[in-house]
């Protein structure tokens, strides 16, 4: 999985478990594609400080995933639902699959 997509998924699942400051910096780095220099200027810390914070956030998020496996389960279920939808099954199965996919 591409790193930025993986970071986004991990953040979507576990981001609320970070501190407010960690969330703000991580969102700017991942979703707003800000560079270390831009982040350092915006948050008035060194580039090294930002780098360390982002690495720490990655480690925290991966730690939660290693314990809970929510992203792994989500990805697997989503793939299975797409496969199920592509098969020549009853229209009711397609309707249910569509509903589940909307919820994901």
PDB file of C-alpha atoms in Angstrom:
ATOM      1  CA  UNK A   1       0.000   0.000   0.000  1.00  0.00           C
ATOM      2  CA  UNK A   2       1.322   3.438  -0.882  1.00  0.00           C
ATOM      3  CA  UNK A   3       2.697   5.128   2.234  1.00  0.00           C
ATOM      4  CA  UNK A   4       0.484   8.228   2.073  1.00  0.00           C
ATOM      5  CA  UNK A   5      -2.657   6.088   1.654  1.00  0.00           C
ATOM      6  CA  UNK A   6      -1.578   3.879   4.555  1.00  0.00           C
ATOM      7  CA  UNK A   7      -0.903   6.933   6.718  1.00  0.00           C
ATOM      8  CA  UNK A   8      -4.323   8.333   5.848  1.00  0.00           C
ATOM      9  CA  UNK A   9      -6.096   5.092   6.716  1.00  0.00           C
ATOM     10  CA  UNK A  10      -4.204   4.707   9.982  1.00  0.00           C
ATOM     11  CA  UNK A  11      -5.017   8.301  10.872  1.00  0.00           C
ATOM     12  CA  UNK A  12      -8.688   7.847   9.968  1.00  0.00           C
ATOM     13  CA  UNK A  13      -8.951   4.872  12.312  1.00  0.00           C
ATOM     14  CA  UNK A  14      -6.685   5.927  15.165  1.00  0.00           C
ATOM     15  CA  UNK A  15      -6.080   9.673  14.785  1.00  0.00           C
ATOM     16  CA  UNK A  16      -8.404  10.576  17.643  1.00  0.00           C
ATOM     17  CA  UNK A  17      -5.993   8.769  19.963  1.00  0.00           C
ATOM     18  CA  UNK A  18      -3.258  11.327  19.227  1.00  0.00           C
ATOM     19  CA  UNK A  19      -2.976  14.595  21.120  1.00  0.00           C
ATOM     20  CA  UNK A  20      -4.544  17.706  19.603  1.00  0.00           C
ATOM     21  CA  UNK A  21      -1.096  19.048  18.659  1.00  0.00           C
ATOM     22  CA  UNK A  22      -0.042  15.732  17.100  1.00  0.00           C
ATOM     23  CA  UNK A  23      -3.285  15.603  15.103  1.00  0.00           C
ATOM     24  CA  UNK A  24      -2.849  19.147  13.793  1.00  0.00           C
ATOM     25  CA  UNK A  25       0.732  18.581  12.640  1.00  0.00           C
ATOM     26  CA  UNK A  26      -0.015  15.125  11.213  1.00  0.00           C
ATOM     27  CA  UNK A  27      -3.039  16.399   9.277  1.00  0.00           C
ATOM     28  CA  UNK A  28      -0.986  19.222   7.796  1.00  0.00           C
ATOM     29  CA  UNK A  29       1.763  16.801   6.806  1.00  0.00           C
ATOM     30  CA  UNK A  30      -0.422  14.024   5.391  1.00  0.00           C
ATOM     31  CA  UNK A  31      -3.583  15.724   4.141  1.00  0.00           C
ATOM     32  CA  UNK A  32      -2.275  19.203   3.336  1.00  0.00           C
ATOM     33  CA  UNK A  33       1.062  17.907   1.999  1.00  0.00           C
ATOM     34  CA  UNK A  34       3.095  20.507   3.884  1.00  0.00           C
ATOM     35  CA  UNK A  35       6.879  20.115   3.877  1.00  0.00           C
ATOM     36  CA  UNK A  36       9.004  19.861   7.016  1.00  0.00           C
ATOM     37  CA  UNK A  37      10.112  23.464   6.488  1.00  0.00           C
ATOM     38  CA  UNK A  38       6.539  24.708   6.111  1.00  0.00           C
ATOM     39  CA  UNK A  39       5.465  22.803   9.204  1.00  0.00           C
ATOM     40  CA  UNK A  40       8.449  24.066  11.194  1.00  0.00           C
ATOM     41  CA  UNK A  41       7.596  27.658  10.274  1.00  0.00           C
ATOM     42  CA  UNK A  42       3.889  27.206  10.992  1.00  0.00           C
ATOM     43  CA  UNK A  43       4.414  25.592  14.391  1.00  0.00           C
ATOM     44  CA  UNK A  44       7.561  27.558  15.293  1.00  0.00           C
ATOM     45  CA  UNK A  45       9.729  24.512  15.935  1.00  0.00           C
ATOM     46  CA  UNK A  46      12.757  23.051  14.187  1.00  0.00           C
ATOM     47  CA  UNK A  47      12.500  20.818  11.146  1.00  0.00           C
ATOM     48  CA  UNK A  48      14.065  18.068  13.257  1.00  0.00           C
ATOM     49  CA  UNK A  49      11.343  18.552  15.861  1.00  0.00           C
ATOM     50  CA  UNK A  50       8.653  18.167  13.207  1.00  0.00           C
ATOM     51  CA  UNK A  51      10.408  15.128  11.741  1.00  0.00           C
ATOM     52  CA  UNK A  52      10.595  13.492  15.172  1.00  0.00           C
ATOM     53  CA  UNK A  53       6.940  14.272  15.884  1.00  0.00           C
ATOM     54  CA  UNK A  54       5.798  12.747  12.580  1.00  0.00           C
ATOM     55  CA  UNK A  55       7.893   9.619  13.152  1.00  0.00           C
ATOM     56  CA  UNK A  56       6.484   9.326  16.677  1.00  0.00           C
ATOM     57  CA  UNK A  57       2.925   9.680  15.324  1.00  0.00           C
ATOM     58  CA  UNK A  58       3.584   6.999  12.696  1.00  0.00           C
ATOM     59  CA  UNK A  59       4.932   4.701  15.403  1.00  0.00           C
ATOM     60  CA  UNK A  60       1.914   5.332  17.649  1.00  0.00           C
ATOM     61  CA  UNK A  61      -0.585   4.730  14.832  1.00  0.00           C
ATOM     62  CA  UNK A  62       1.207   1.570  13.680  1.00  0.00           C
ATOM     63  CA  UNK A  63       1.292   0.366  17.278  1.00  0.00           C
ATOM     64  CA  UNK A  64      -2.473   0.644  17.508  1.00  0.00           C
ATOM     65  CA  UNK A  65      -2.831  -1.191  14.195  1.00  0.00           C
ATOM     66  CA  UNK A  66      -0.493  -3.972  15.370  1.00  0.00           C
ATOM     67  CA  UNK A  67      -2.734  -4.495  18.390  1.00  0.00           C
ATOM     68  CA  UNK A  68      -6.198  -3.923  16.915  1.00  0.00           C
ATOM     69  CA  UNK A  69      -5.844  -4.738  13.170  1.00  0.00           C
ATOM     70  CA  UNK A  70      -8.797  -2.490  12.277  1.00  0.00           C
ATOM     71  CA  UNK A  71      -7.302  -1.201   9.017  1.00  0.00           C
ATOM     72  CA  UNK A  72      -6.351  -4.732   7.985  1.00  0.00           C
ATOM     73  CA  UNK A  73      -9.874  -6.004   8.684  1.00  0.00           C
ATOM     74  CA  UNK A  74     -11.449  -3.014   6.941  1.00  0.00           C
ATOM     75  CA  UNK A  75      -9.317  -3.523   3.822  1.00  0.00           C
ATOM     76  CA  UNK A  76     -10.062  -7.250   3.719  1.00  0.00           C
ATOM     77  CA  UNK A  77     -13.815  -6.814   4.172  1.00  0.00           C
ATOM     78  CA  UNK A  78     -13.939  -4.063   1.572  1.00  0.00           C
ATOM     79  CA  UNK A  79     -12.128  -6.293  -0.942  1.00  0.00           C
ATOM     80  CA  UNK A  80     -14.445  -9.212  -0.234  1.00  0.00           C
ATOM     81  CA  UNK A  81     -17.493  -7.016  -0.673  1.00  0.00           C
ATOM     82  CA  UNK A  82     -16.192  -5.756  -4.004  1.00  0.00           C
ATOM     83  CA  UNK A  83     -15.588  -9.362  -5.083  1.00  0.00           C
ATOM     84  CA  UNK A  84     -19.069 -10.362  -3.952  1.00  0.00           C
ATOM     85  CA  UNK A  85     -20.590  -7.488  -5.882  1.00  0.00           C
ATOM     86  CA  UNK A  86     -18.788  -8.526  -9.068  1.00  0.00           C
ATOM     87  CA  UNK A  87     -20.164 -12.074  -8.986  1.00  0.00           C
ATOM     88  CA  UNK A  88     -23.372 -13.188 -10.687  1.00  0.00           C
ATOM     89  CA  UNK A  89     -25.339 -13.392  -7.436  1.00  0.00           C
ATOM     90  CA  UNK A  90     -28.918 -12.525  -6.583  1.00  0.00           C
ATOM     91  CA  UNK A  91     -29.958  -8.897  -6.792  1.00  0.00           C
ATOM     92  CA  UNK A  92     -30.611  -8.914  -3.060  1.00  0.00           C
ATOM     93  CA  UNK A  93     -26.952  -9.707  -2.368  1.00  0.00           C
ATOM     94  CA  UNK A  94     -25.967  -6.770  -4.580  1.00  0.00           C
ATOM     95  CA  UNK A  95     -28.322  -4.478  -2.706  1.00  0.00           C
ATOM     96  CA  UNK A  96     -26.917  -5.559   0.650  1.00  0.00           C
ATOM     97  CA  UNK A  97     -23.351  -5.226  -0.623  1.00  0.00           C
ATOM     98  CA  UNK A  98     -24.112  -1.687  -1.830  1.00  0.00           C
ATOM     99  CA  UNK A  99     -25.457  -0.775   1.590  1.00  0.00           C
ATOM    100  CA  UNK A 100     -22.408  -2.182   3.354  1.00  0.00           C
ATOM    101  CA  UNK A 101     -20.023  -0.398   0.975  1.00  0.00           C
ATOM    102  CA  UNK A 102     -21.801   2.889   1.655  1.00  0.00           C
ATOM    103  CA  UNK A 103     -21.271   2.341   5.373  1.00  0.00           C
ATOM    104  CA  UNK A 104     -17.562   1.739   4.880  1.00  0.00           C
TER     105      UNK A 104
END
